[in-house]
Coordinates of C-alpha atoms (C1' of nucleotides) in Angstrom, one line a residue:
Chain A
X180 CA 33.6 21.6 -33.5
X181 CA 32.3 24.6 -31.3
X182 CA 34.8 25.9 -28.8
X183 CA 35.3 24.7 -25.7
X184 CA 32.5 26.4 -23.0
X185 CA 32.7 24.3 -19.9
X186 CA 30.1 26.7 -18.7
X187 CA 27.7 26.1 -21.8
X188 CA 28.0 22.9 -21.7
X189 CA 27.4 22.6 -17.7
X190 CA 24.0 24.4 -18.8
X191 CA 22.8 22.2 -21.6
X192 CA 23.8 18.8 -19.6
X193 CA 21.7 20.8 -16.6
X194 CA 18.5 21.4 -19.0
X195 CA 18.5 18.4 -20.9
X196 CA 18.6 16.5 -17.5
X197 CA 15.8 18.5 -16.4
X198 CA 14.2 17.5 -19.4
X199 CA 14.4 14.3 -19.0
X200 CA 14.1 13.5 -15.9
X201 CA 11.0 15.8 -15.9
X202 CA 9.7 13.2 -18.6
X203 CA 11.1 10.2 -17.1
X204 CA 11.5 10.4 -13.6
X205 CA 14.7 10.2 -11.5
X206 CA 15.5 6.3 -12.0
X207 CA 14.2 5.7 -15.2
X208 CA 16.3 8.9 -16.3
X209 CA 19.1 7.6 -18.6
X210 CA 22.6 9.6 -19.2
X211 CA 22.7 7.7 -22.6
X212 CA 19.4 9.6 -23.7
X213 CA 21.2 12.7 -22.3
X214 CA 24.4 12.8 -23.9
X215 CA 22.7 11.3 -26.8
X216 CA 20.4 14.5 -26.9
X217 CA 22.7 16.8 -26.1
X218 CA 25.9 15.5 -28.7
X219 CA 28.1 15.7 -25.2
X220 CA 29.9 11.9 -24.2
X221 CA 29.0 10.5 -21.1
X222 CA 32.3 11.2 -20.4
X223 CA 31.9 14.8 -20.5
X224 CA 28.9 14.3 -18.1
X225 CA 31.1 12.6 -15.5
X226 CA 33.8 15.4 -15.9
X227 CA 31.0 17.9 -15.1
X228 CA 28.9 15.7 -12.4
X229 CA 30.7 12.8 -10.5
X230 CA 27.8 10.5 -10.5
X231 CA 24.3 10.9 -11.7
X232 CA 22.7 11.4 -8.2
X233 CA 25.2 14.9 -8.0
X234 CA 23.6 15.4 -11.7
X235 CA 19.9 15.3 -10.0
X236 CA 21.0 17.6 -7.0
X237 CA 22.4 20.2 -9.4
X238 CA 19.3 19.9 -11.6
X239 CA 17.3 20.5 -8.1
X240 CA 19.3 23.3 -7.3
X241 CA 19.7 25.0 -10.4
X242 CA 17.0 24.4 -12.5
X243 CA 13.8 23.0 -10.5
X244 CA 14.0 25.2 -7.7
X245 CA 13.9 28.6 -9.2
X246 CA 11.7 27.2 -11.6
X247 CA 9.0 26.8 -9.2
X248 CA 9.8 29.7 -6.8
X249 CA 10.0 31.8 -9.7
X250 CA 6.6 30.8 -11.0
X251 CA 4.6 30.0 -7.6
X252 CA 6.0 32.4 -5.2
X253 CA 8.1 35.1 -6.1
X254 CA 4.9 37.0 -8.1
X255 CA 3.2 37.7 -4.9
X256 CA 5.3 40.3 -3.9
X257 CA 4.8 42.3 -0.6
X258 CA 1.2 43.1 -1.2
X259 CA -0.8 43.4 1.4
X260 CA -4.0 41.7 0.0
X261 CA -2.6 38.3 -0.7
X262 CA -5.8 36.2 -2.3
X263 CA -6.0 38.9 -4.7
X264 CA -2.2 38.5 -5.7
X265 CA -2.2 34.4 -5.3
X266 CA -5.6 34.7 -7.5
X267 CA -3.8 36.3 -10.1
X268 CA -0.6 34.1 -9.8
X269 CA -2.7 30.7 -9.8
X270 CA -4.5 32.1 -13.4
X271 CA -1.4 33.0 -15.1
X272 CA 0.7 30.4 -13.7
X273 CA -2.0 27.8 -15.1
X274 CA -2.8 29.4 -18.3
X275 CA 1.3 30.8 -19.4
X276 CA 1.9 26.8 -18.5
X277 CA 2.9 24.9 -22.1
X278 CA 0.8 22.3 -23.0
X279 CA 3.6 19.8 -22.3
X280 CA 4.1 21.0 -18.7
X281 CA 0.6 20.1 -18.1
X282 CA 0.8 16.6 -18.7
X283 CA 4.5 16.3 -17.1
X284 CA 3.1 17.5 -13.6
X285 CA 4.9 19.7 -11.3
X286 CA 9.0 18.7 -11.9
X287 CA 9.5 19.4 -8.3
X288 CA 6.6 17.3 -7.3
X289 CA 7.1 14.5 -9.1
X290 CA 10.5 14.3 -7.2
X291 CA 9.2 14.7 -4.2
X292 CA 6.7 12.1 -5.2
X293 CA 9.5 9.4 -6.2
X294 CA 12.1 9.9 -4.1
X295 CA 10.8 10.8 -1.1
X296 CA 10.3 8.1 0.5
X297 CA 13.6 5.8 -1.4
X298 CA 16.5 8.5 -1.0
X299 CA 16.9 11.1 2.3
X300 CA 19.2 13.3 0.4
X301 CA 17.2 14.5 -2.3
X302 CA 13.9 13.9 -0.1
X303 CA 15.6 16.6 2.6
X304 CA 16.7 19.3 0.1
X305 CA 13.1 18.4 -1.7
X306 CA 11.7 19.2 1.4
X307 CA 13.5 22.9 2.4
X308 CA 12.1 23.8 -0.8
X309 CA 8.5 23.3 0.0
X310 CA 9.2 24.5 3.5
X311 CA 10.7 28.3 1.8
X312 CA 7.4 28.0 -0.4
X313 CA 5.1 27.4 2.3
X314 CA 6.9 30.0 4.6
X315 CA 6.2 32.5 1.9
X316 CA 2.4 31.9 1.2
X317 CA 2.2 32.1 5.1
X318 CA 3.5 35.5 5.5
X319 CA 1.7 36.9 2.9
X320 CA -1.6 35.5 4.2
X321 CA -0.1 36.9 7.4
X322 CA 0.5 40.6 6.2
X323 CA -3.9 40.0 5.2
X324 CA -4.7 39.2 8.1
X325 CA -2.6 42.5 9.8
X326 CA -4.5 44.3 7.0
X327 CA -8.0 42.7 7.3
X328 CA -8.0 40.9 4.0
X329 CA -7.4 37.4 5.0
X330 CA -9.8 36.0 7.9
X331 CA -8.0 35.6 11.1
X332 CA -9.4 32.6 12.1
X333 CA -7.4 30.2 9.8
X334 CA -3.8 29.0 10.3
X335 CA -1.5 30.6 7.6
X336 CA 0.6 27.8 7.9
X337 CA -1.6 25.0 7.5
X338 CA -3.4 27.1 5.0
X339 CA -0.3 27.7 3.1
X340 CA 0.6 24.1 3.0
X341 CA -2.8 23.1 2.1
X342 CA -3.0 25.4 -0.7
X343 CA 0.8 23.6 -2.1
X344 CA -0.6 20.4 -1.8
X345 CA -3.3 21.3 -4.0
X346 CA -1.7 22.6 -6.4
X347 CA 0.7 19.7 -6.5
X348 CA -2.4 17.5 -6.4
X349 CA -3.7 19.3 -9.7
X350 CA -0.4 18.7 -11.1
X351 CA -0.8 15.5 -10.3
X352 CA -4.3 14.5 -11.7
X353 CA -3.7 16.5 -14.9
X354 CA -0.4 14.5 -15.5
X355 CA -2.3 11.4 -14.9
X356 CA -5.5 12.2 -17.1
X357 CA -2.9 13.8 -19.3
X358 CA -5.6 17.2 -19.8
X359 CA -4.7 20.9 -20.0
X360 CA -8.2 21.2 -19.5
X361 CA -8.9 19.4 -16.4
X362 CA -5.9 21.9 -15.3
X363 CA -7.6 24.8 -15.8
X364 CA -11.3 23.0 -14.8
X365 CA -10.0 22.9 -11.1
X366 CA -8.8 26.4 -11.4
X367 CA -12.2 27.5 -10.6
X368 CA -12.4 25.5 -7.2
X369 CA -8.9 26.6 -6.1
X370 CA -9.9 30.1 -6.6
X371 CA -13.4 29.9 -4.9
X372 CA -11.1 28.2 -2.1
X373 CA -8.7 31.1 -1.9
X374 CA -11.8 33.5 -2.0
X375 CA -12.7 31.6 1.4
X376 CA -10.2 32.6 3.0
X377 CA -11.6 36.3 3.0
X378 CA -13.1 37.8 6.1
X379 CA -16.9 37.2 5.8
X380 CA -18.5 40.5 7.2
X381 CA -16.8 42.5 4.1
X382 CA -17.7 41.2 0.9
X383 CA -14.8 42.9 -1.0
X384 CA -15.0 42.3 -4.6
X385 CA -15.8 38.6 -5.6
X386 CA -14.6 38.7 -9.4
Chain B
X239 CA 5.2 -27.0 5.4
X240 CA 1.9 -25.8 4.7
X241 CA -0.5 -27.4 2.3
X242 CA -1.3 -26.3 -0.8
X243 CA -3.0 -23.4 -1.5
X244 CA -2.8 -21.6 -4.5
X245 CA -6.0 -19.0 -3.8
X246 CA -4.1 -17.8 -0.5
X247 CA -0.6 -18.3 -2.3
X248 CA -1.8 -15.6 -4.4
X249 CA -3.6 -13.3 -2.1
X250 CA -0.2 -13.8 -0.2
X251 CA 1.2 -12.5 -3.1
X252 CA -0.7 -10.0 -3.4
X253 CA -0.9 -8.2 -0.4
X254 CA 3.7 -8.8 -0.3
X255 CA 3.6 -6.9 -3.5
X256 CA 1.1 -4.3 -2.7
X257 CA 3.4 -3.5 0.4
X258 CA 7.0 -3.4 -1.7
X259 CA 5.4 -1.4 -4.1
X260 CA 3.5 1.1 -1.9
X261 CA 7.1 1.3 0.0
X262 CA 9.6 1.6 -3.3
X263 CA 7.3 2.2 -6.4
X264 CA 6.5 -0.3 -8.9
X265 CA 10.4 0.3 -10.9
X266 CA 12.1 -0.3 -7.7
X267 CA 9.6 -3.0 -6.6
X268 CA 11.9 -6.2 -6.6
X269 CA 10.4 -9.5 -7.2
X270 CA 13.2 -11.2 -5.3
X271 CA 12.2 -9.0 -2.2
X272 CA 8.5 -10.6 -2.5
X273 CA 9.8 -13.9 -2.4
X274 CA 11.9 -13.7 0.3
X275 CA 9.4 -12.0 2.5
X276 CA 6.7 -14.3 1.8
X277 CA 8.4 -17.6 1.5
X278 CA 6.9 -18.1 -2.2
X279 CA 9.7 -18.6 -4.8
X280 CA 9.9 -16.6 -7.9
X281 CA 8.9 -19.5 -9.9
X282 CA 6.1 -19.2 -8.1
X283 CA 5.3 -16.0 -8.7
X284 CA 5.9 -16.5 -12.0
X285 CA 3.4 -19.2 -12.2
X286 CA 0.6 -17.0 -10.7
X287 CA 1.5 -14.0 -12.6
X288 CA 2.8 -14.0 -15.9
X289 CA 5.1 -11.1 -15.8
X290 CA 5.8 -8.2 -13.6
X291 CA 3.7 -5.8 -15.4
X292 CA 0.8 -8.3 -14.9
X293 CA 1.5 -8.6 -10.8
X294 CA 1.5 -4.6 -10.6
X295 CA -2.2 -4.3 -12.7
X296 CA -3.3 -7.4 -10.7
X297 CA -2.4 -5.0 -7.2
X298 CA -3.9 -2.2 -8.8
X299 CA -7.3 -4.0 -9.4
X300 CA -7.7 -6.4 -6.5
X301 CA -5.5 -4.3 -4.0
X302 CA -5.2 -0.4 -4.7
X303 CA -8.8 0.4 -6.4
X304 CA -11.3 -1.2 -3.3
X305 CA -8.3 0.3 -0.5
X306 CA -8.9 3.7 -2.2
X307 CA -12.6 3.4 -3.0
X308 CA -13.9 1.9 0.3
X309 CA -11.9 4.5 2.3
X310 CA -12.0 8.0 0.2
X311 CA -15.5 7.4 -2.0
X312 CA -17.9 4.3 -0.1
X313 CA -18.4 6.0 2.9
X314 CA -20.3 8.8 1.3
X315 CA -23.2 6.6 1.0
X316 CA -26.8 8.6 -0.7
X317 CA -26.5 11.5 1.8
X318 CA -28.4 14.8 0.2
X319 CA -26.2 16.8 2.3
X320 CA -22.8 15.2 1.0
X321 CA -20.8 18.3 3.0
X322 CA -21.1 16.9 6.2
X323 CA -20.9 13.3 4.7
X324 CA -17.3 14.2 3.1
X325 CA -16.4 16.4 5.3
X326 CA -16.5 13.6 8.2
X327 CA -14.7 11.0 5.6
X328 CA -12.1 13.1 5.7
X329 CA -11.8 13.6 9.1
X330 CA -12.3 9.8 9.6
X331 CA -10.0 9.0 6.8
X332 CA -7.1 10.5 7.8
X333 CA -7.2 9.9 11.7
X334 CA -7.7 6.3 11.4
X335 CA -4.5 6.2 8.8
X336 CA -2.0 4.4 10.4
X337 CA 1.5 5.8 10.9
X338 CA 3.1 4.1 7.9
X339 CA 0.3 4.4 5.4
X340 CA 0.9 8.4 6.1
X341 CA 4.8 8.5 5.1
X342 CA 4.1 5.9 1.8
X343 CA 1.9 8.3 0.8
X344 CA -1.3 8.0 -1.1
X345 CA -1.0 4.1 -3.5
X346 CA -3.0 4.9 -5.8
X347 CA -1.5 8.4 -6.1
X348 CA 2.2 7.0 -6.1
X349 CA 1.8 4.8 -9.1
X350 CA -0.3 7.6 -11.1
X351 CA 2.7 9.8 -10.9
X352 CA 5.3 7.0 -11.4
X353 CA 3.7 5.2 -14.4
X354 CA 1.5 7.5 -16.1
X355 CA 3.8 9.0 -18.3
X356 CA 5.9 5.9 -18.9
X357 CA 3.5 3.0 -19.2
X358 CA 0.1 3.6 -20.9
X359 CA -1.7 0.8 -19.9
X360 CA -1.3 1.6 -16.4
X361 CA -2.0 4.9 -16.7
X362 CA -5.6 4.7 -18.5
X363 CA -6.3 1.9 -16.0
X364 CA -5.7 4.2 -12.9
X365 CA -7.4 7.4 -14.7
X366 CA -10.4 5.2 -14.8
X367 CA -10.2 4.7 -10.9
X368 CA -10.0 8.5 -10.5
X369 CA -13.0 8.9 -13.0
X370 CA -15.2 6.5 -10.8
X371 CA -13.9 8.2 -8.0
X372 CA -14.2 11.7 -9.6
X373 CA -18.2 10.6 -10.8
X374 CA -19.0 9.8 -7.2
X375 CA -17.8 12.8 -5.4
X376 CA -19.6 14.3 -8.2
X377 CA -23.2 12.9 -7.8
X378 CA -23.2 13.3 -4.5
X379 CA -22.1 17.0 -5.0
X380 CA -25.0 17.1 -7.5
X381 CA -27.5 15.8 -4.8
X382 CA -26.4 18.3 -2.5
X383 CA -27.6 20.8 -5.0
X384 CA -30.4 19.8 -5.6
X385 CA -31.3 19.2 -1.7
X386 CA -30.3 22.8 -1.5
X387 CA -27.1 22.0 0.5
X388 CA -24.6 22.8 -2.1
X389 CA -23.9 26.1 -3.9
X390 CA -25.7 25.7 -7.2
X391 CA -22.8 28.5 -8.8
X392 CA -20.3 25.2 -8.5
X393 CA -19.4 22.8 -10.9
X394 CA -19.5 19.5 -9.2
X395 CA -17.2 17.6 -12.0
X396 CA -14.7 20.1 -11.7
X397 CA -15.1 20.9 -8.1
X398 CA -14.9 16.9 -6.8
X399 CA -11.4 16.9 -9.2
X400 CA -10.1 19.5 -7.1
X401 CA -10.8 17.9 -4.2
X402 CA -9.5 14.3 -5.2
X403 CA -6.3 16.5 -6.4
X404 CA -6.1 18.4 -2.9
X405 CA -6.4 14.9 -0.7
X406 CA -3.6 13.7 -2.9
X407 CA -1.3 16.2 -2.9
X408 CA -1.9 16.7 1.0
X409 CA -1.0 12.5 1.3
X410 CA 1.9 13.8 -1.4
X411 CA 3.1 16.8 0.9
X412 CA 3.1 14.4 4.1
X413 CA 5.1 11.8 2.3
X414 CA 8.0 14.0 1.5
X415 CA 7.9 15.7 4.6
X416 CA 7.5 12.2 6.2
X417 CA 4.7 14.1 8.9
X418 CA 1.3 12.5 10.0
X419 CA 1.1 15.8 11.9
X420 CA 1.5 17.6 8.6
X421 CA -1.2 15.9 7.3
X422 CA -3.9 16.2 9.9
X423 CA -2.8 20.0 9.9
X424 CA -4.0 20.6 6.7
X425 CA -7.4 18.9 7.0
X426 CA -8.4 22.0 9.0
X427 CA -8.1 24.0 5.3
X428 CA -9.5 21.3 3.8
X429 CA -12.2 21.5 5.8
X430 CA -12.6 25.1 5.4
X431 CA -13.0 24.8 1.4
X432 CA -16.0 22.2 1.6
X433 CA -17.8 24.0 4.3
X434 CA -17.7 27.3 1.4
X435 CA -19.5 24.9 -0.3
X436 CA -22.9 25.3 1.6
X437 CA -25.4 27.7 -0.2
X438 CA -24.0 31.1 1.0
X439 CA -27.9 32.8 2.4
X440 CA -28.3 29.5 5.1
X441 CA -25.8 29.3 7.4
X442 CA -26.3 25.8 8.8
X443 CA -24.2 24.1 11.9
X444 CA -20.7 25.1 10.8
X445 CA -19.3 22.9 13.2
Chain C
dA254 C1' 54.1 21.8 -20.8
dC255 C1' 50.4 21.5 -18.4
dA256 C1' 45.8 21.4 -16.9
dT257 C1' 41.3 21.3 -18.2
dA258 C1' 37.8 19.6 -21.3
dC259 C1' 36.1 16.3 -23.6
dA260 C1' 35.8 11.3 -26.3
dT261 C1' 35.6 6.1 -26.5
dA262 C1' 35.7 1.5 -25.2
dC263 C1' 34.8 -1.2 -21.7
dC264 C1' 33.4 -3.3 -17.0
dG265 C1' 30.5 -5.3 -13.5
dA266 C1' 26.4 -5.4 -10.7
dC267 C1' 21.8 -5.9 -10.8
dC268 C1' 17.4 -8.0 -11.9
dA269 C1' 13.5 -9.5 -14.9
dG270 C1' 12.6 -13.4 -17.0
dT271 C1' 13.3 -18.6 -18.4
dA272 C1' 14.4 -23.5 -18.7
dG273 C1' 13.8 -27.5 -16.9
dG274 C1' 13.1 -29.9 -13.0
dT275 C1' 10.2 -31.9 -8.7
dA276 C1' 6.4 -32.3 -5.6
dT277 C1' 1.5 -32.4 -4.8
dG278 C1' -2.9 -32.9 -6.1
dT279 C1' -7.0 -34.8 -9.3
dT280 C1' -9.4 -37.7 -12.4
dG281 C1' -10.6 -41.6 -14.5
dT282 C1' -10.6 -46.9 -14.9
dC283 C1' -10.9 -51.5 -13.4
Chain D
dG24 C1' -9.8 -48.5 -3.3
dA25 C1' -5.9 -48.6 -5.8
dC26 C1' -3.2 -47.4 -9.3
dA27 C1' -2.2 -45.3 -13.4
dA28 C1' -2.3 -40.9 -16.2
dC29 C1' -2.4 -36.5 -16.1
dA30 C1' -2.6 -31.5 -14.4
dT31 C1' -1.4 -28.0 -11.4
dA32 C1' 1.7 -25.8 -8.2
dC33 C1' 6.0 -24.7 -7.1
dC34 C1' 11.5 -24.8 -6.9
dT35 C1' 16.5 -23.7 -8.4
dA36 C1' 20.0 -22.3 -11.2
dC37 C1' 20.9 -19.7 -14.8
dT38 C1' 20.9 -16.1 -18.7
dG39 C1' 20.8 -12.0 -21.2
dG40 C1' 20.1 -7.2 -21.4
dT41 C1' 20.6 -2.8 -19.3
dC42 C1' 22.9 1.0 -17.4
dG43 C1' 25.7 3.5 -14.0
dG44 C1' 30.3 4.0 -13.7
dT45 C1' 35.5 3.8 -15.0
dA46 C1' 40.0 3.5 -17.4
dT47 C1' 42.4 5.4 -20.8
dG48 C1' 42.8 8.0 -24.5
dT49 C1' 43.0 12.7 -27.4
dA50 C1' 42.2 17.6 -28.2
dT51 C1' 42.4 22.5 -26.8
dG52 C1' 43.4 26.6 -24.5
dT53 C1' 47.0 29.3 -21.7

DNA sequence: ACATACATACCGACCAGTAGGTATGTTGTC
DNA sequence: GACAACATACCTACTGGTCGGTATGTATGT
């Protein structure tokens, strides 16, 4: 008996779809569970969403995207030392993650990992976002190479999407092991990886 | 028609269902699509296999776990300076990987992150391929050590789980970008992280 | 009063799995 | 070596449950 707030309700049929697709994946996703969860009718979902692959997109858009971005881009900034600042992201990007995260894997990933290869639609707009994430990570490792933080014999590019794919990949193994703690285990590779990527006459500080 | 053969019906089988699965993912994997591709009825299947769930574990054993291991683990071999050993397995790997294996992405990755938070019984069967996988990468890394041709300051557990994780979600990247070019791009990072691996005071053949 | 926001009952396609059959071996017996 | 008796391999038509989607209703705000 609330009052009617089309926008509200846009937002929790949004999350909870997150939610469970993030748990279930796109296919196996079911609207029942949704407007089960929620206490919203299915027909409320298709008055909001005209089918449940529009229901995904806006879930992509809305919810995944900045999700990700928000976590695994956006807190470099502009500085000019980027394996200090992606350092910094990586550790409190792994360690603010909620235990449930961990053993969901990366929502964006696990997307990309399904749907890739069935559906072009979501498998294109999956795809722009990993291309804006990698363009970022490349012109930061750009601005240290202009300021002689980042060695200039490596490909910021390839770096960049190298460094994505691991972090996916650790997504990935800790979903499948189901450990937090293998999570932050590989941590200490990825970071002796980004530390690398310094220029090897300066030492800089290694901590 | 052919005579009867139930060994090669089955490997038929097998090798059908490996390739709809590898191309749609086990959920989307139809059994009708396995039958009319190979010629063997569903019956058929049915009489080899006693369920779906049975076929998938059956690929997963006798198809997935030796394509993984032989290409990504085997060719290591008892080197004491496992570096250069994985550092050309990766370079080998990934060149000779044809075009389509490249866009499917990784099989053994795929069905981790379909199944393993849905079904459990997949799920522990492929975290025990990573673990062999994982215990491999790790000895060798431990030879290395103690040959004096890896940095002692690394854990070799955690370190070969970051590098299973990062040669999976490279394969992941290149599926959803659907780019072979992609994925021999970021061997060169790749590349770059094992050779921070040697002892930091010898420089060795960085080549 | 009218449009928007929601609810409910139902449809139809899809697909794993089955029932019950036929064809092709294999083994014993004389 | 031939023929029963049986076992294994395989086929076809069907079913039953699931789930995205729809048709049609009712409530609410302006």
């Amino acid at each position: 008996m609330t009052k009617r707030d089309p926008d509200r309700t846009r937002q929790i049929l949004l999350d909870a779809a997150f939610l469970e697709i993030h748990r279930n994946g796109f296919n196996a996703a079911r609207l029942d569970h949704i407007a089960e969860g929620t206490g919203v009718t299915k027909g409320a979902i298709y008055h909001h969403f005209p089918n449940k692959s529009a229901l995904g997109h806006a879930v992509l858009d809305e919810v995944v995207k900045p999700f990700v971005l928000n976590r695994w881009l956006h807190p470099i900034g502009e500085s000019s030392d980027p394996i200090a600042a992606i350092k910094e992201m990586v550790r409190k990007g792994l360690s603010e993650l909620p235990e449930e995260m961990c053993c969901l894997g990366c929502p964006l990933n696990n997307l990309a990992q399904e749907l890739s290869s069935v559906d072009e639609e979501f498998r294109v707009k999956i795809e722009a976002i990993f291309t804006e994430w990698q363009e970022g990570l490349a012109a930061a490792f750009r601005r240290g190479q202009e300021g002689g933080n980042v060695r200039g014999d490596i490909d910021p590019d390839a770096t960049a999407a190298f460094l994505i794919g691991a972090l996916e990949g650790m997504a990935g193994l800790a979903k499948t092991v189901g450990s937090r703690e293998l999570l932050l285990d590989m941590s200490a590779p990825a970071l002796v990886f980004l530390e690398s990527l310094r220029p090897k006459e300066v030492s800089k500080n290694a901590a």
